[in-house]
mmCIF file of C-alpha atoms in Angstrom:
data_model
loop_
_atom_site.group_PDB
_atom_site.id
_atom_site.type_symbol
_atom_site.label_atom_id
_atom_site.label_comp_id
_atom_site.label_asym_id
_atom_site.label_seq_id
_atom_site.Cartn_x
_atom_site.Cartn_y
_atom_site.Cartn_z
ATOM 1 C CA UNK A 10 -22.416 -22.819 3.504
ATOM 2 C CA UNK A 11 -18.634 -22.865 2.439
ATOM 3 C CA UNK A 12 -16.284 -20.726 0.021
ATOM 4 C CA UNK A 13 -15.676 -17.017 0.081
ATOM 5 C CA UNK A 14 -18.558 -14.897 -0.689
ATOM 6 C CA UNK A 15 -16.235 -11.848 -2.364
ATOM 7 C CA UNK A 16 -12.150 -13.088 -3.225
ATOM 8 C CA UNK A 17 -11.463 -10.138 -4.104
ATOM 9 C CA UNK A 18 -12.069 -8.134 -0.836
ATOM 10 C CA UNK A 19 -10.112 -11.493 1.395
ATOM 11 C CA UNK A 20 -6.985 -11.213 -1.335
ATOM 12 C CA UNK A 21 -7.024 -8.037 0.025
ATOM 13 C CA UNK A 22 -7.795 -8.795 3.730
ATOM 14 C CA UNK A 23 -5.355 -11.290 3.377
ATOM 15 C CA UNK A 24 -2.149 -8.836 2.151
ATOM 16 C CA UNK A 25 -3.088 -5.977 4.950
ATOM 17 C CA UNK A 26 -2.904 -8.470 7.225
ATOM 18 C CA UNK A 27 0.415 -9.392 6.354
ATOM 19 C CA UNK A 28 1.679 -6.075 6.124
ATOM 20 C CA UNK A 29 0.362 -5.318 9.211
ATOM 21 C CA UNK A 30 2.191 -8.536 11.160
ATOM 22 C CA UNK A 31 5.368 -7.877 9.108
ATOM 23 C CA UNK A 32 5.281 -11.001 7.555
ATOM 24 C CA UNK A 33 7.765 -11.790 4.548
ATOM 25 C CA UNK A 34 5.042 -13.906 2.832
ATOM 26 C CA UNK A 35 1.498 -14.650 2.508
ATOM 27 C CA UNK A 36 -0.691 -17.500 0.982
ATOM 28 C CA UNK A 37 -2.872 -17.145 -0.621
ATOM 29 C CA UNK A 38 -5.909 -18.981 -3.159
ATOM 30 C CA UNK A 39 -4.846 -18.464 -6.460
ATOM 31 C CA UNK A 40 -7.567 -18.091 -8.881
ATOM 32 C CA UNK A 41 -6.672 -15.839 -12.709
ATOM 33 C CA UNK A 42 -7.973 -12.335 -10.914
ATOM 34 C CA UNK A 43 -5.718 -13.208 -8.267
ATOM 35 C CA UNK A 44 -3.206 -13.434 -10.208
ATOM 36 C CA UNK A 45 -3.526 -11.192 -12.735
ATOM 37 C CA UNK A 46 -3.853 -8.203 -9.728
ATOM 38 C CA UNK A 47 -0.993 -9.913 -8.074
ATOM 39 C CA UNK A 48 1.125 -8.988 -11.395
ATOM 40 C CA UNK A 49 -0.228 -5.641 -11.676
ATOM 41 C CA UNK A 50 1.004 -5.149 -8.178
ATOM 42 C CA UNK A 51 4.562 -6.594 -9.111
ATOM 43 C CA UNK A 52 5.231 -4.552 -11.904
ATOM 44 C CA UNK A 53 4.307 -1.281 -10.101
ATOM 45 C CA UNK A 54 6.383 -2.059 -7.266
ATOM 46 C CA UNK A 55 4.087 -3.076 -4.530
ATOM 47 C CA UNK A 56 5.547 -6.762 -3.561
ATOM 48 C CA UNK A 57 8.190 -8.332 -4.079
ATOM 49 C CA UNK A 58 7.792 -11.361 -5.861
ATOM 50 C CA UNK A 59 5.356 -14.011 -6.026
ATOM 51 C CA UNK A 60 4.872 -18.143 -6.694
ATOM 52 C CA UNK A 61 2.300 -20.087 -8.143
ATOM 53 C CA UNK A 62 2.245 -23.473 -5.956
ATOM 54 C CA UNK A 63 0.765 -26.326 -7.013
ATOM 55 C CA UNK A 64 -1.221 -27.930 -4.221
ATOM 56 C CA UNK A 65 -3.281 -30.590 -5.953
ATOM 57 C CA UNK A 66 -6.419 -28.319 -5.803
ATOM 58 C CA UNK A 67 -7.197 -24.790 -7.243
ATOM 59 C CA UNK A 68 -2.961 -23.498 -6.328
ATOM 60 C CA UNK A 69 -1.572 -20.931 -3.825
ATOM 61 C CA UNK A 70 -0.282 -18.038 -4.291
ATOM 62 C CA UNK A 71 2.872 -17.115 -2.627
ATOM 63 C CA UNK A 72 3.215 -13.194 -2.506
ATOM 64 C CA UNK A 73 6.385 -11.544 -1.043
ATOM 65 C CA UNK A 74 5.742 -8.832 0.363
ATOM 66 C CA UNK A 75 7.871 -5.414 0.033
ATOM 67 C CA UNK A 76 8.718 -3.102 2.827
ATOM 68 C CA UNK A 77 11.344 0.329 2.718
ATOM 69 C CA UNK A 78 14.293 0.640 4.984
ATOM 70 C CA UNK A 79 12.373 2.006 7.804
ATOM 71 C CA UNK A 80 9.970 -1.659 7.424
ATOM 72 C CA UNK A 81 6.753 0.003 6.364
ATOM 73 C CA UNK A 82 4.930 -1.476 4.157
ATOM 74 C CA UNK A 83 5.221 -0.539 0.416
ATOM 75 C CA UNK A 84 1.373 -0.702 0.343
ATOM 76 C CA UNK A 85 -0.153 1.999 2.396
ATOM 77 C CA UNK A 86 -3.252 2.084 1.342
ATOM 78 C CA UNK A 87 -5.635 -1.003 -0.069
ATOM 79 C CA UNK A 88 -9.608 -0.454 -0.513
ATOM 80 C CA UNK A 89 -12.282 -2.250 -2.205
ATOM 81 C CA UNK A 90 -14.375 -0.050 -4.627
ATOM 82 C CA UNK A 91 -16.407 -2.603 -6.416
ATOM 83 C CA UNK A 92 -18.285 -5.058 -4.472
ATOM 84 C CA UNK A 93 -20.761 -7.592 -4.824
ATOM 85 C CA UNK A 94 -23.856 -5.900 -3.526
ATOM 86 C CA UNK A 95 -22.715 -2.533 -5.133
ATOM 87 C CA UNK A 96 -20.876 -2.375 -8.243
ATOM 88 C CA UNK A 97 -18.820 0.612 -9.413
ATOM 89 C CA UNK A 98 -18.211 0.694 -13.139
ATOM 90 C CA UNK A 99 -15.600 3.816 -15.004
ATOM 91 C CA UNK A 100 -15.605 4.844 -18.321
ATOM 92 C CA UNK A 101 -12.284 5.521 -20.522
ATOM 93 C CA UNK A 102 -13.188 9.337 -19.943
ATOM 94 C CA UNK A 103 -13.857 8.918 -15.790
ATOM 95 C CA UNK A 104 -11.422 6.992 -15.024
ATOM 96 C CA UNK A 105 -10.506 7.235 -11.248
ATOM 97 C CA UNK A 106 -6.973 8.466 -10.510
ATOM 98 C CA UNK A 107 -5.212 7.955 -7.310
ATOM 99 C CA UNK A 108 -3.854 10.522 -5.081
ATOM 100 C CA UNK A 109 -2.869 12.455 -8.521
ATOM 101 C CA UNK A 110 -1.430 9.681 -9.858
ATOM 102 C CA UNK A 111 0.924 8.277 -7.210
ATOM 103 C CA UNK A 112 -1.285 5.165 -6.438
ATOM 104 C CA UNK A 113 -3.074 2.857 -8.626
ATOM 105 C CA UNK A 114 -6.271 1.410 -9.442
ATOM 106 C CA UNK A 115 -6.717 -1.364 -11.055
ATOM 107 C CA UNK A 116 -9.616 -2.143 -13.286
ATOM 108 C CA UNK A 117 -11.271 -5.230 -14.601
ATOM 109 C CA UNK A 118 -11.981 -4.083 -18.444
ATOM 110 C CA UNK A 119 -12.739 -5.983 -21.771
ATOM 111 C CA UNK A 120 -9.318 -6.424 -22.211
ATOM 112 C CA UNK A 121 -8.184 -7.730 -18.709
ATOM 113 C CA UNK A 122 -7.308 -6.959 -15.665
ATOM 114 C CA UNK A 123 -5.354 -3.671 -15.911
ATOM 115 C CA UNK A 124 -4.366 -0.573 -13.990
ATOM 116 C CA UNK A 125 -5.932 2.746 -14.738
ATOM 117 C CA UNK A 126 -2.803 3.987 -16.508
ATOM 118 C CA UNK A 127 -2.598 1.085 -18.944
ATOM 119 C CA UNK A 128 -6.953 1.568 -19.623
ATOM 120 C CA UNK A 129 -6.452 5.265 -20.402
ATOM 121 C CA UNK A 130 -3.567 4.568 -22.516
ATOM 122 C CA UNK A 131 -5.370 1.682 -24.217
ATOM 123 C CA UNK A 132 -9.094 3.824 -24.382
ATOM 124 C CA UNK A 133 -10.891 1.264 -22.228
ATOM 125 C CA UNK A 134 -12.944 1.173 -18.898
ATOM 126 C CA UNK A 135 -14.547 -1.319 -16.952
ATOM 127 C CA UNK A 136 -15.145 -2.488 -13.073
ATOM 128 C CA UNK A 137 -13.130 -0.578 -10.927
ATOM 129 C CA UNK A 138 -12.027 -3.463 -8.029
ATOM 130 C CA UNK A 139 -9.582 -1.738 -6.109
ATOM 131 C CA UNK A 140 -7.305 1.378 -4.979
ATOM 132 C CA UNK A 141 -3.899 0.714 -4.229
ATOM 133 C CA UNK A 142 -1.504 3.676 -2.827
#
């Protein structure tokens, strides 16, 4: 038995691990919900930067990760809400906010992957994957 039972929860794994060893970098299997969270993460100021690498199979990809002046991590906080044996679903009207609004979550919806700011501006809900403070 090969491959990853939930990608979601070791792109996850796979950035706290990171953070936690202080690494500038981590690889990572791309895949489009990889990326697209990877973006959502970029444009709210959790990493860095990140690649897409070609590697003759499904592609890497290459997140730098972002750290203050005192090196902690700019992620504090990562957790899995929906998972494959039990999954958590929000409306437009319930959807979950994060420590008042300082973190994110981000959402898979009808519309794509998305945090919970841009589904309650755009009236949507969907799977809730993940918490991010």
């Amino acid at each position: 038995m090969s491959g990853i039972s939930d990608p979601v929860s070791n792109y996850m794994a796979r950035l706290r691990n990171a953070q936690e060893a202080e690494q500038t970098y981590v690889d990572i299997p791309a895949s489009k919900l990889k990326r697209a969270m990877t973006q959502i993460l970029l444009e709210k100021g959790y990493v860095k930067n990140y690649l897409n690498i070609d590697d003759e199979k499904q592609g890497l990809l290459r997140v730098y990760l972002k750290y203050d002046e005192y090196d902690q991590p700019a992620i504090r906080l990562m957790e899995r809400v929906s998972r494959p044996g039990r999954r958590e679903y929000a409306d437009s009207d319930n959807l979950p906010e994060v420590k008042n609004g300082l973190g994110i979550a981000i959402l898979s919806t009808s519309r794509g992957v998305m945090s919970d700011k841009e589904a309650r501006r755009f009236g949507v809900g969907g799977e809730v994957l993940a918490k991010v403070f």
